[in-house]
mmCIF file of C-alpha atoms in Angstrom:
data_model
loop_
_atom_site.group_PDB
_atom_site.id
_atom_site.type_symbol
_atom_site.label_atom_id
_atom_site.label_comp_id
_atom_site.label_asym_id
_atom_site.label_seq_id
_atom_site.Cartn_x
_atom_site.Cartn_y
_atom_site.Cartn_z
ATOM 1 C CA ASP A 1 -229.268 14.532 -51.710
ATOM 2 C CA ALA A 2 -228.287 15.341 -55.261
ATOM 3 C CA LYS A 3 -224.949 14.064 -56.508
ATOM 4 C CA THR A 4 -222.214 16.494 -57.538
ATOM 5 C CA THR A 5 -219.451 16.167 -60.047
ATOM 6 C CA GLN A 6 -216.150 18.065 -59.761
ATOM 7 C CA PRO A 7 -212.873 17.764 -61.612
ATOM 8 C CA PRO A 8 -210.446 15.853 -59.509
ATOM 9 C CA SER A 9 -207.658 18.416 -59.753
ATOM 10 C CA MET A 10 -206.899 21.918 -60.959
ATOM 11 C CA ASP A 11 -203.883 24.209 -60.971
ATOM 12 C CA CYS A 12 -203.954 27.960 -60.525
ATOM 13 C CA ALA A 13 -201.240 30.633 -60.551
ATOM 14 C CA GLU A 14 -200.780 32.639 -57.427
ATOM 15 C CA GLY A 15 -202.551 35.966 -57.669
ATOM 16 C CA ARG A 16 -204.949 34.769 -60.383
ATOM 17 C CA ALA A 17 -208.651 33.866 -59.987
ATOM 18 C CA ALA A 18 -209.371 30.289 -59.275
ATOM 19 C CA ASN A 19 -212.651 29.113 -60.809
ATOM 20 C CA LEU A 20 -213.865 25.770 -59.553
ATOM 21 C CA PRO A 21 -216.734 24.190 -61.363
ATOM 22 C CA CYS A 22 -219.340 21.855 -59.959
ATOM 23 C CA ASN A 23 -222.134 20.024 -61.707
ATOM 24 C CA HIS A 24 -225.346 19.133 -59.781
ATOM 25 C CA SER A 25 -227.821 18.478 -62.637
ATOM 26 C CA THR A 26 -230.263 16.516 -60.317
ATOM 27 C CA ILE A 27 -230.555 19.273 -57.705
ATOM 28 C CA SER A 28 -234.062 19.834 -56.440
ATOM 29 C CA GLY A 29 -235.777 23.105 -55.646
ATOM 30 C CA ASN A 30 -235.132 23.163 -51.919
ATOM 31 C CA GLU A 31 -231.510 22.057 -51.988
ATOM 32 C CA TYR A 32 -228.737 24.466 -51.237
ATOM 33 C CA VAL A 33 -225.242 24.421 -52.805
ATOM 34 C CA TYR A 34 -222.469 24.484 -50.151
ATOM 35 C CA TRP A 35 -218.751 24.767 -50.583
ATOM 36 C CA TYR A 36 -216.187 23.554 -48.084
ATOM 37 C CA ARG A 37 -212.414 23.162 -48.291
ATOM 38 C CA GLN A 38 -209.955 20.950 -46.463
ATOM 39 C CA ILE A 39 -206.417 22.055 -46.145
ATOM 40 C CA HIS A 40 -204.180 18.953 -45.661
ATOM 41 C CA SER A 41 -205.850 16.941 -42.880
ATOM 42 C CA GLN A 42 -207.490 19.835 -41.065
ATOM 43 C CA GLY A 43 -211.160 19.971 -40.429
ATOM 44 C CA PRO A 44 -213.291 21.028 -43.419
ATOM 45 C CA GLN A 45 -213.714 24.793 -43.490
ATOM 46 C CA TYR A 46 -217.022 26.344 -44.634
ATOM 47 C CA ILE A 47 -216.552 28.778 -47.519
ATOM 48 C CA ILE A 48 -220.026 29.810 -48.885
ATOM 49 C CA HIS A 49 -223.440 28.567 -49.753
ATOM 50 C CA GLY A 50 -226.380 29.653 -51.913
ATOM 51 C CA LEU A 51 -229.778 28.581 -53.173
ATOM 52 C CA LYS A 52 -230.477 30.488 -56.369
ATOM 53 C CA ASN A 53 -228.761 33.830 -56.325
ATOM 54 C CA ASN A 54 -225.117 34.525 -56.648
ATOM 55 C CA GLU A 55 -223.338 35.000 -53.323
ATOM 56 C CA THR A 56 -220.187 36.699 -52.221
ATOM 57 C CA ASN A 57 -218.354 36.837 -48.952
ATOM 58 C CA GLU A 58 -214.915 37.736 -47.779
ATOM 59 C CA MET A 59 -213.515 34.340 -48.892
ATOM 60 C CA ALA A 60 -215.110 33.718 -52.302
ATOM 61 C CA SER A 61 -218.007 34.205 -54.725
ATOM 62 C CA LEU A 62 -220.494 31.546 -55.736
ATOM 63 C CA ILE A 63 -222.140 31.711 -59.154
ATOM 64 C CA ILE A 64 -225.110 29.480 -59.599
ATOM 65 C CA THR A 65 -226.543 29.017 -63.094
ATOM 66 C CA GLU A 66 -230.150 29.986 -63.655
ATOM 67 C CA ASP A 67 -231.268 26.397 -64.057
ATOM 68 C CA ARG A 68 -229.251 25.539 -60.824
ATOM 69 C CA LYS A 69 -227.712 22.539 -62.522
ATOM 70 C CA SER A 70 -224.095 23.836 -62.022
ATOM 71 C CA SER A 71 -222.196 26.355 -60.012
ATOM 72 C CA THR A 72 -218.692 27.879 -59.825
ATOM 73 C CA LEU A 73 -216.741 28.864 -56.880
ATOM 74 C CA ILE A 74 -214.464 31.805 -57.469
ATOM 75 C CA LEU A 75 -211.451 32.620 -55.368
ATOM 76 C CA PRO A 76 -210.629 36.101 -56.790
ATOM 77 C CA HIS A 77 -206.926 36.275 -55.897
ATOM 78 C CA ALA A 78 -205.610 32.774 -55.079
ATOM 79 C CA THR A 79 -202.684 32.496 -52.679
ATOM 80 C CA LEU A 80 -200.540 29.539 -51.833
ATOM 81 C CA ARG A 81 -202.602 29.060 -48.645
ATOM 82 C CA ASP A 82 -205.572 28.398 -50.794
ATOM 83 C CA THR A 83 -204.077 25.012 -51.861
ATOM 84 C CA ALA A 84 -206.634 22.505 -50.609
ATOM 85 C CA VAL A 85 -209.393 20.063 -51.519
ATOM 86 C CA TYR A 86 -212.550 21.905 -52.411
ATOM 87 C CA TYR A 87 -215.870 20.217 -51.908
ATOM 88 C CA CYS A 88 -219.105 21.103 -53.523
ATOM 89 C CA ILE A 89 -222.053 19.724 -51.653
ATOM 90 C CA VAL A 90 -225.802 19.763 -52.326
ATOM 91 C CA ARG A 91 -227.678 19.691 -49.069
ATOM 92 C CA SER A 92 -231.361 19.283 -48.530
ATOM 93 C CA ASN A 93 -233.207 20.764 -45.651
ATOM 94 C CA ASN A 94 -234.632 17.467 -44.482
ATOM 95 C CA ALA A 95 -234.272 16.480 -40.928
ATOM 96 C CA GLY A 96 -230.684 15.596 -40.367
ATOM 97 C CA ASN A 97 -228.996 17.983 -42.740
ATOM 98 C CA MET A 98 -225.903 15.860 -42.930
ATOM 99 C CA LEU A 99 -223.344 16.689 -45.570
ATOM 100 C CA THR A 100 -222.482 14.120 -48.203
ATOM 101 C CA PHE A 101 -218.924 14.683 -49.413
ATOM 102 C CA GLY A 102 -217.717 13.503 -52.735
ATOM 103 C CA GLY A 103 -214.170 13.373 -53.957
ATOM 104 C CA GLY A 104 -213.766 17.215 -54.300
ATOM 105 C CA THR A 105 -211.271 19.095 -56.460
ATOM 106 C CA ARG A 106 -207.644 19.248 -55.350
ATOM 107 C CA LEU A 107 -206.670 22.867 -56.139
ATOM 108 C CA MET A 108 -202.901 23.450 -56.365
ATOM 109 C CA VAL A 109 -201.897 27.145 -56.284
ATOM 110 C CA LYS A 110 -198.521 27.568 -57.772
ATOM 111 C CA PRO A 111 -196.099 30.479 -57.466
ATOM 112 C CA ASP B 1 -210.795 28.766 -35.428
ATOM 113 C CA SER B 2 -214.372 27.309 -35.949
ATOM 114 C CA GLY B 3 -215.176 27.318 -32.260
ATOM 115 C CA VAL B 4 -215.679 23.529 -32.255
ATOM 116 C CA THR B 5 -213.116 21.706 -30.059
ATOM 117 C CA GLN B 6 -212.181 18.068 -30.092
ATOM 118 C CA THR B 7 -210.002 15.967 -27.818
ATOM 119 C CA PRO B 8 -207.642 14.309 -28.064
ATOM 120 C CA LYS B 9 -205.815 15.401 -31.216
ATOM 121 C CA HIS B 10 -204.125 12.093 -31.568
ATOM 122 C CA LEU B 11 -204.929 8.658 -30.282
ATOM 123 C CA ILE B 12 -202.876 5.456 -30.797
ATOM 124 C CA THR B 13 -204.298 2.234 -29.505
ATOM 125 C CA ALA B 14 -204.358 -1.515 -30.177
ATOM 126 C CA THR B 15 -206.890 -3.757 -31.909
ATOM 127 C CA GLY B 16 -209.719 -4.857 -29.656
ATOM 128 C CA GLN B 17 -209.559 -1.858 -27.451
ATOM 129 C CA ARG B 18 -212.194 0.847 -26.757
ATOM 130 C CA VAL B 19 -211.706 4.643 -27.054
ATOM 131 C CA THR B 20 -213.786 7.725 -26.503
ATOM 132 C CA LEU B 21 -213.494 10.786 -28.616
ATOM 133 C CA ARG B 22 -214.879 14.041 -27.302
ATOM 134 C CA CYS B 23 -216.399 17.128 -29.005
ATOM 135 C CA SER B 24 -217.585 20.462 -27.633
ATOM 136 C CA PRO B 25 -219.792 22.386 -30.102
ATOM 137 C CA ARG B 26 -219.803 26.082 -30.823
ATOM 138 C CA SER B 27 -221.519 28.201 -28.228
ATOM 139 C CA GLY B 28 -225.247 28.120 -28.911
ATOM 140 C CA ASP B 29 -225.276 25.263 -31.388
ATOM 141 C CA LEU B 30 -227.539 22.406 -30.349
ATOM 142 C CA SER B 31 -226.684 20.033 -33.165
ATOM 143 C CA VAL B 32 -223.520 17.838 -33.252
ATOM 144 C CA TYR B 33 -222.466 15.639 -36.160
ATOM 145 C CA TRP B 34 -219.769 13.018 -36.368
ATOM 146 C CA TYR B 35 -217.838 12.226 -39.490
ATOM 147 C CA GLN B 36 -215.116 9.691 -40.356
ATOM 148 C CA GLN B 37 -212.367 10.293 -42.968
ATOM 149 C CA SER B 38 -210.341 7.298 -43.984
ATOM 150 C CA LEU B 39 -208.020 7.059 -46.888
ATOM 151 C CA ASP B 40 -210.172 4.728 -48.960
ATOM 152 C CA GLN B 41 -213.660 6.029 -48.063
ATOM 153 C CA GLY B 42 -213.280 9.766 -47.863
ATOM 154 C CA LEU B 43 -215.459 11.883 -45.525
ATOM 155 C CA GLN B 44 -218.482 9.971 -44.327
ATOM 156 C CA PHE B 45 -221.326 11.004 -42.064
ATOM 157 C CA LEU B 46 -221.715 8.790 -38.976
ATOM 158 C CA ILE B 47 -224.375 10.244 -36.717
ATOM 159 C CA GLN B 48 -226.081 13.419 -35.626
ATOM 160 C CA TYR B 49 -227.446 14.546 -32.238
ATOM 161 C CA TYR B 50 -229.714 17.446 -31.526
ATOM 162 C CA ASN B 51 -230.152 18.633 -28.012
ATOM 163 C CA GLY B 52 -229.394 15.281 -26.538
ATOM 164 C CA GLU B 53 -231.451 13.138 -28.929
ATOM 165 C CA GLU B 54 -230.236 11.138 -31.864
ATOM 166 C CA ARG B 55 -231.565 12.754 -35.021
ATOM 167 C CA ALA B 56 -229.960 10.987 -38.044
ATOM 168 C CA LYS B 57 -227.730 8.038 -38.629
ATOM 169 C CA GLY B 58 -225.333 7.324 -41.431
ATOM 170 C CA ASN B 59 -222.957 4.425 -42.013
ATOM 171 C CA ILE B 60 -222.058 3.977 -38.356
ATOM 172 C CA LEU B 61 -220.920 0.552 -37.355
ATOM 173 C CA GLU B 62 -222.640 -1.247 -34.448
ATOM 174 C CA ARG B 63 -219.350 -1.186 -32.597
ATOM 175 C CA PHE B 64 -219.599 2.580 -32.506
ATOM 176 C CA SER B 65 -221.896 4.615 -30.424
ATOM 177 C CA ALA B 66 -222.356 8.277 -29.554
ATOM 178 C CA GLN B 67 -224.207 10.474 -27.131
ATOM 179 C CA GLN B 68 -224.780 14.123 -26.425
ATOM 180 C CA PHE B 69 -224.795 15.290 -22.846
ATOM 181 C CA PRO B 70 -226.982 18.037 -21.144
ATOM 182 C CA ASP B 71 -224.108 20.562 -21.564
ATOM 183 C CA LEU B 72 -224.240 19.716 -25.284
ATOM 184 C CA HIS B 73 -220.819 18.129 -25.605
ATOM 185 C CA SER B 74 -220.766 14.810 -27.400
ATOM 186 C CA GLU B 75 -218.745 11.719 -27.128
ATOM 187 C CA LEU B 76 -218.126 9.086 -29.827
ATOM 188 C CA ASN B 77 -217.292 5.627 -28.457
ATOM 189 C CA LEU B 78 -215.465 3.215 -30.576
ATOM 190 C CA SER B 79 -215.106 -0.428 -29.303
ATOM 191 C CA SER B 80 -213.519 -3.675 -30.460
ATOM 192 C CA LEU B 81 -211.261 -1.551 -32.626
ATOM 193 C CA GLU B 82 -209.967 -2.957 -35.840
ATOM 194 C CA LEU B 83 -207.040 -1.749 -38.119
ATOM 195 C CA GLY B 84 -209.590 -0.408 -40.550
ATOM 196 C CA ASP B 85 -210.932 2.033 -37.941
ATOM 197 C CA SER B 86 -207.783 4.083 -38.221
ATOM 198 C CA ALA B 87 -208.991 7.343 -39.535
ATOM 199 C CA LEU B 88 -209.575 11.023 -38.861
ATOM 200 C CA TYR B 89 -212.781 11.606 -36.865
ATOM 201 C CA PHE B 90 -214.342 15.022 -37.176
ATOM 202 C CA CYS B 91 -217.100 16.625 -35.176
ATOM 203 C CA ALA B 92 -219.171 19.495 -36.574
ATOM 204 C CA SER B 93 -221.898 21.613 -34.996
ATOM 205 C CA SER B 94 -224.731 23.726 -36.187
ATOM 206 C CA GLY B 95 -228.123 25.082 -35.381
ATOM 207 C CA LEU B 96 -231.049 23.099 -36.750
ATOM 208 C CA GLY B 97 -232.349 25.494 -39.295
ATOM 209 C CA ALA B 98 -232.354 24.473 -43.022
ATOM 210 C CA THR B 99 -229.653 26.813 -43.833
ATOM 211 C CA ASP B 100 -227.624 26.513 -40.597
ATOM 212 C CA THR B 101 -224.008 25.930 -41.548
ATOM 213 C CA GLN B 102 -222.030 23.138 -40.006
ATOM 214 C CA TYR B 103 -218.648 24.159 -38.620
ATOM 215 C CA PHE B 104 -215.981 21.485 -38.144
ATOM 216 C CA GLY B 105 -213.545 20.868 -35.389
ATOM 217 C CA PRO B 106 -209.892 20.081 -35.982
ATOM 218 C CA GLY B 107 -210.408 16.329 -35.690
ATOM 219 C CA THR B 108 -209.004 13.387 -33.847
ATOM 220 C CA ARG B 109 -206.512 11.175 -35.620
ATOM 221 C CA LEU B 110 -207.063 7.560 -34.477
ATOM 222 C CA THR B 111 -204.395 5.025 -35.174
ATOM 223 C CA VAL B 112 -205.118 1.378 -34.383
ATOM 224 C CA LEU B 113 -202.069 -0.903 -34.322
#
Protein backbone atom coordinates (compact mmCIF):
# COMPACT_ATOMS: atom_id res chain seq x y z
CA ASP A 1 0.00 0.00 0.00
CA ALA A 2 1.13 3.57 -0.70
CA LYS A 3 2.72 5.42 2.17
CA THR A 4 1.10 8.57 3.51
CA THR A 5 2.61 11.65 5.08
CA GLN A 6 0.70 13.81 7.54
CA PRO A 7 1.75 16.66 9.83
CA PRO A 8 2.12 15.31 13.36
CA SER A 9 -0.09 17.95 14.93
CA MET A 10 -2.42 20.83 14.16
CA ASP A 11 -4.53 23.29 16.10
CA CYS A 12 -7.91 24.65 15.12
CA ALA A 13 -10.23 27.17 16.74
CA GLU A 14 -13.65 25.92 17.73
CA GLY A 15 -16.25 26.72 15.08
CA ARG A 16 -13.69 27.15 12.34
CA ALA A 17 -12.97 24.71 9.53
CA ALA A 18 -10.21 22.20 10.16
CA ASN A 19 -8.24 21.30 7.04
CA LEU A 20 -6.06 18.24 7.49
CA PRO A 21 -3.63 17.52 4.67
CA CYS A 22 -2.27 14.17 3.55
CA ASN A 23 0.38 13.40 0.99
CA HIS A 24 0.23 10.07 -0.85
CA SER A 25 2.44 10.69 -3.87
CA THR A 26 2.97 6.98 -4.63
CA ILE A 27 -0.72 6.09 -4.73
CA SER A 28 -1.69 3.76 -7.55
CA GLY A 29 -4.80 3.80 -9.68
CA ASN A 30 -6.84 1.28 -7.73
CA GLU A 31 -6.05 2.55 -4.27
CA TYR A 32 -8.60 4.41 -2.19
CA VAL A 33 -7.96 7.17 0.33
CA TYR A 34 -9.55 6.52 3.70
CA TRP A 35 -9.77 8.74 6.75
CA TYR A 36 -10.27 7.49 10.28
CA ARG A 37 -9.96 9.23 13.59
CA GLN A 38 -9.23 7.98 17.08
CA ILE A 39 -10.51 9.89 20.06
CA HIS A 40 -8.30 9.19 23.08
CA SER A 41 -7.99 5.38 23.26
CA GLN A 42 -11.31 4.55 21.66
CA GLY A 43 -11.58 2.38 18.57
CA PRO A 44 -10.75 4.15 15.30
CA GLN A 45 -13.82 5.75 13.80
CA TYR A 46 -14.42 5.74 10.05
CA ILE A 47 -14.91 9.22 8.60
CA ILE A 48 -14.90 9.11 4.80
CA HIS A 49 -13.18 7.61 1.80
CA GLY A 50 -12.75 8.33 -1.90
CA LEU A 51 -11.04 7.23 -5.09
CA LYS A 52 -10.90 10.20 -7.45
CA ASN A 53 -13.81 12.50 -6.84
CA ASN A 54 -14.40 14.76 -3.90
CA GLU A 55 -16.71 13.26 -1.33
CA THR A 56 -18.90 14.71 1.40
CA ASN A 57 -20.88 13.14 4.18
CA GLU A 58 -22.40 14.28 7.44
CA MET A 59 -19.03 14.28 9.17
CA ALA A 60 -16.59 15.76 6.69
CA SER A 61 -15.54 16.50 3.14
CA LEU A 62 -12.66 14.85 1.31
CA ILE A 63 -10.87 16.76 -1.41
CA ILE A 64 -8.54 14.69 -3.62
CA THR A 65 -6.24 16.48 -6.04
CA GLU A 66 -6.58 15.69 -9.72
CA ASP A 67 -3.27 13.80 -9.80
CA ARG A 68 -4.39 11.95 -6.63
CA LYS A 69 -1.05 12.58 -4.96
CA SER A 70 -2.58 14.41 -2.02
CA SER A 71 -5.86 14.96 -0.26
CA THR A 72 -7.41 17.18 2.40
CA LEU A 73 -9.97 16.25 5.00
CA ILE A 74 -12.19 19.16 5.92
CA LEU A 75 -14.22 19.34 9.12
CA PRO A 76 -16.41 22.35 8.31
CA HIS A 77 -17.17 23.54 11.84
CA ALA A 78 -14.79 21.93 14.31
CA THR A 79 -15.99 21.34 17.85
CA LEU A 80 -14.07 20.36 20.96
CA ARG A 81 -15.29 16.79 20.43
CA ASP A 82 -13.35 16.67 17.16
CA THR A 83 -10.07 16.69 19.10
CA ALA A 84 -8.50 13.39 18.05
CA VAL A 85 -5.76 11.73 16.02
CA TYR A 86 -6.72 11.68 12.35
CA TYR A 87 -5.32 8.95 10.13
CA CYS A 88 -5.08 9.15 6.36
CA ILE A 89 -4.75 5.66 4.89
CA VAL A 90 -4.33 4.48 1.35
CA ARG A 91 -5.85 1.08 0.90
CA SER A 92 -5.56 -1.26 -2.04
CA ASN A 93 -8.30 -3.62 -3.05
CA ASN A 94 -6.04 -6.65 -2.89
CA ALA A 95 -7.16 -9.64 -0.96
CA GLY A 96 -6.90 -8.82 2.69
CA ASN A 97 -7.78 -5.14 2.57
CA MET A 98 -6.00 -4.50 5.83
CA LEU A 99 -5.46 -0.92 6.93
CA THR A 100 -1.91 0.35 7.40
CA PHE A 101 -1.91 3.14 9.96
CA GLY A 102 0.81 5.76 10.09
CA GLY A 103 1.37 8.30 12.82
CA GLY A 104 -1.62 10.44 11.94
CA THR A 105 -2.25 14.09 12.76
CA ARG A 106 -3.14 15.03 16.32
CA LEU A 107 -5.81 17.73 15.92
CA MET A 108 -6.41 19.93 18.92
CA VAL A 109 -9.57 22.03 18.74
CA LYS A 110 -9.31 24.97 21.09
CA PRO A 111 -12.10 27.15 22.50
CA ASP B 1 -21.66 2.76 18.19
CA SER B 2 -20.01 0.84 15.35
CA GLY B 3 -21.93 -2.38 15.94
CA VAL B 4 -18.72 -4.30 16.65
CA THR B 5 -18.50 -5.61 20.20
CA GLN B 6 -15.42 -6.73 22.10
CA THR B 7 -15.03 -8.38 25.47
CA PRO B 8 -13.59 -7.92 27.95
CA LYS B 9 -12.93 -4.17 28.06
CA HIS B 10 -10.00 -4.57 30.38
CA LEU B 11 -7.79 -7.52 31.20
CA ILE B 12 -4.97 -7.65 33.71
CA THR B 13 -2.81 -10.73 33.87
CA ALA B 14 0.69 -11.92 34.66
CA THR B 15 3.60 -12.81 32.45
CA GLY B 16 3.51 -16.33 31.11
CA GLN B 17 -0.27 -16.53 31.19
CA ARG B 18 -2.72 -17.07 28.34
CA VAL B 19 -5.78 -14.93 27.56
CA THR B 20 -8.59 -14.95 25.03
CA LEU B 21 -10.11 -11.81 23.55
CA ARG B 22 -13.49 -11.99 21.91
CA CYS B 23 -15.03 -10.03 19.04
CA SER B 24 -18.51 -10.04 17.53
CA PRO B 25 -18.69 -8.41 14.10
CA ARG B 26 -21.43 -6.15 12.80
CA SER B 27 -24.51 -7.98 11.59
CA GLY B 28 -23.90 -9.24 8.06
CA ASP B 29 -20.14 -8.70 8.06
CA LEU B 30 -18.18 -11.82 7.19
CA SER B 31 -14.69 -10.40 7.61
CA VAL B 32 -12.97 -9.81 10.95
CA TYR B 33 -9.64 -8.08 11.48
CA TRP B 34 -7.47 -7.85 14.59
CA TYR B 35 -5.18 -4.91 15.29
CA GLN B 36 -2.77 -4.19 18.12
CA GLN B 37 -1.99 -0.68 19.37
CA SER B 38 0.97 -0.29 21.67
CA LEU B 39 2.62 2.94 22.73
CA ASP B 40 5.78 2.40 20.73
CA GLN B 41 4.37 0.66 17.65
CA GLY B 42 1.13 2.44 16.87
CA LEU B 43 -1.79 0.59 15.29
CA GLN B 44 -0.68 -2.61 13.59
CA PHE B 45 -2.62 -5.19 11.65
CA LEU B 46 -2.37 -8.69 13.07
CA ILE B 47 -4.66 -11.02 11.16
CA GLN B 48 -7.86 -11.24 9.11
CA TYR B 49 -10.51 -13.93 8.87
CA TYR B 50 -13.24 -14.18 6.29
CA ASN B 51 -16.16 -16.52 6.86
CA GLY B 52 -14.12 -18.78 9.08
CA GLU B 53 -10.96 -18.89 6.97
CA GLU B 54 -7.72 -17.04 7.54
CA ARG B 55 -7.32 -14.52 4.73
CA ALA B 56 -4.34 -12.32 5.56
CA LYS B 57 -1.62 -12.17 8.16
CA GLY B 58 0.35 -9.22 9.41
CA ASN B 59 2.98 -8.97 12.11
CA ILE B 60 1.37 -11.52 14.36
CA LEU B 61 3.63 -13.33 16.79
CA GLU B 62 3.70 -17.13 16.84
CA ARG B 63 2.47 -16.97 20.45
CA PHE B 64 -0.72 -15.37 19.15
CA SER B 65 -3.45 -17.17 17.26
CA ALA B 66 -6.97 -16.42 16.18
CA GLN B 67 -10.01 -18.15 14.82
CA GLN B 68 -13.44 -17.30 13.50
CA PHE B 69 -16.37 -19.47 14.44
CA PRO B 70 -19.44 -20.50 12.39
CA ASP B 71 -21.49 -17.74 14.04
CA LEU B 72 -18.76 -15.35 12.75
CA HIS B 73 -17.50 -14.21 16.13
CA SER B 74 -13.74 -14.29 16.45
CA GLU B 75 -11.30 -14.96 19.26
CA LEU B 76 -7.70 -13.83 19.57
CA ASN B 77 -5.61 -16.06 21.81
CA LEU B 78 -2.45 -14.67 23.34
CA SER B 79 -0.15 -17.09 25.15
CA SER B 80 3.12 -16.99 27.08
CA LEU B 81 2.41 -13.35 27.68
CA GLU B 82 5.25 -10.87 28.05
CA LEU B 83 5.29 -7.35 29.42
CA GLY B 84 5.58 -6.03 25.89
CA ASP B 85 2.22 -7.54 24.94
CA SER B 86 0.49 -4.90 27.02
CA ALA B 87 -1.54 -2.95 24.48
CA LEU B 88 -4.97 -2.12 23.16
CA TYR B 89 -6.36 -4.83 20.92
CA PHE B 90 -8.99 -3.79 18.40
CA CYS B 91 -11.25 -5.87 16.28
CA ALA B 92 -12.80 -4.54 13.09
CA SER B 93 -15.32 -6.04 10.70
CA SER B 94 -16.32 -5.46 7.11
CA GLY B 95 -17.70 -7.10 4.04
CA LEU B 96 -15.14 -8.30 1.50
CA GLY B 97 -15.74 -5.84 -1.30
CA ALA B 98 -12.87 -3.61 -2.37
CA THR B 99 -14.57 -0.58 -0.91
CA ASP B 100 -16.09 -2.23 2.11
CA THR B 101 -15.32 -0.08 5.10
CA GLN B 102 -13.85 -1.51 8.27
CA TYR B 103 -15.68 -0.59 11.45
CA PHE B 104 -13.81 -0.91 14.70
CA GLY B 105 -14.88 -2.13 18.10
CA PRO B 106 -14.11 -0.34 21.35
CA GLY B 107 -11.06 -2.48 22.05
CA THR B 108 -9.69 -4.58 24.87
CA ARG B 109 -6.97 -3.08 27.03
CA LEU B 110 -4.53 -5.80 28.05
CA THR B 111 -2.11 -5.17 30.88
CA VAL B 112 0.57 -7.76 31.56
CA LEU B 113 2.25 -7.41 34.96
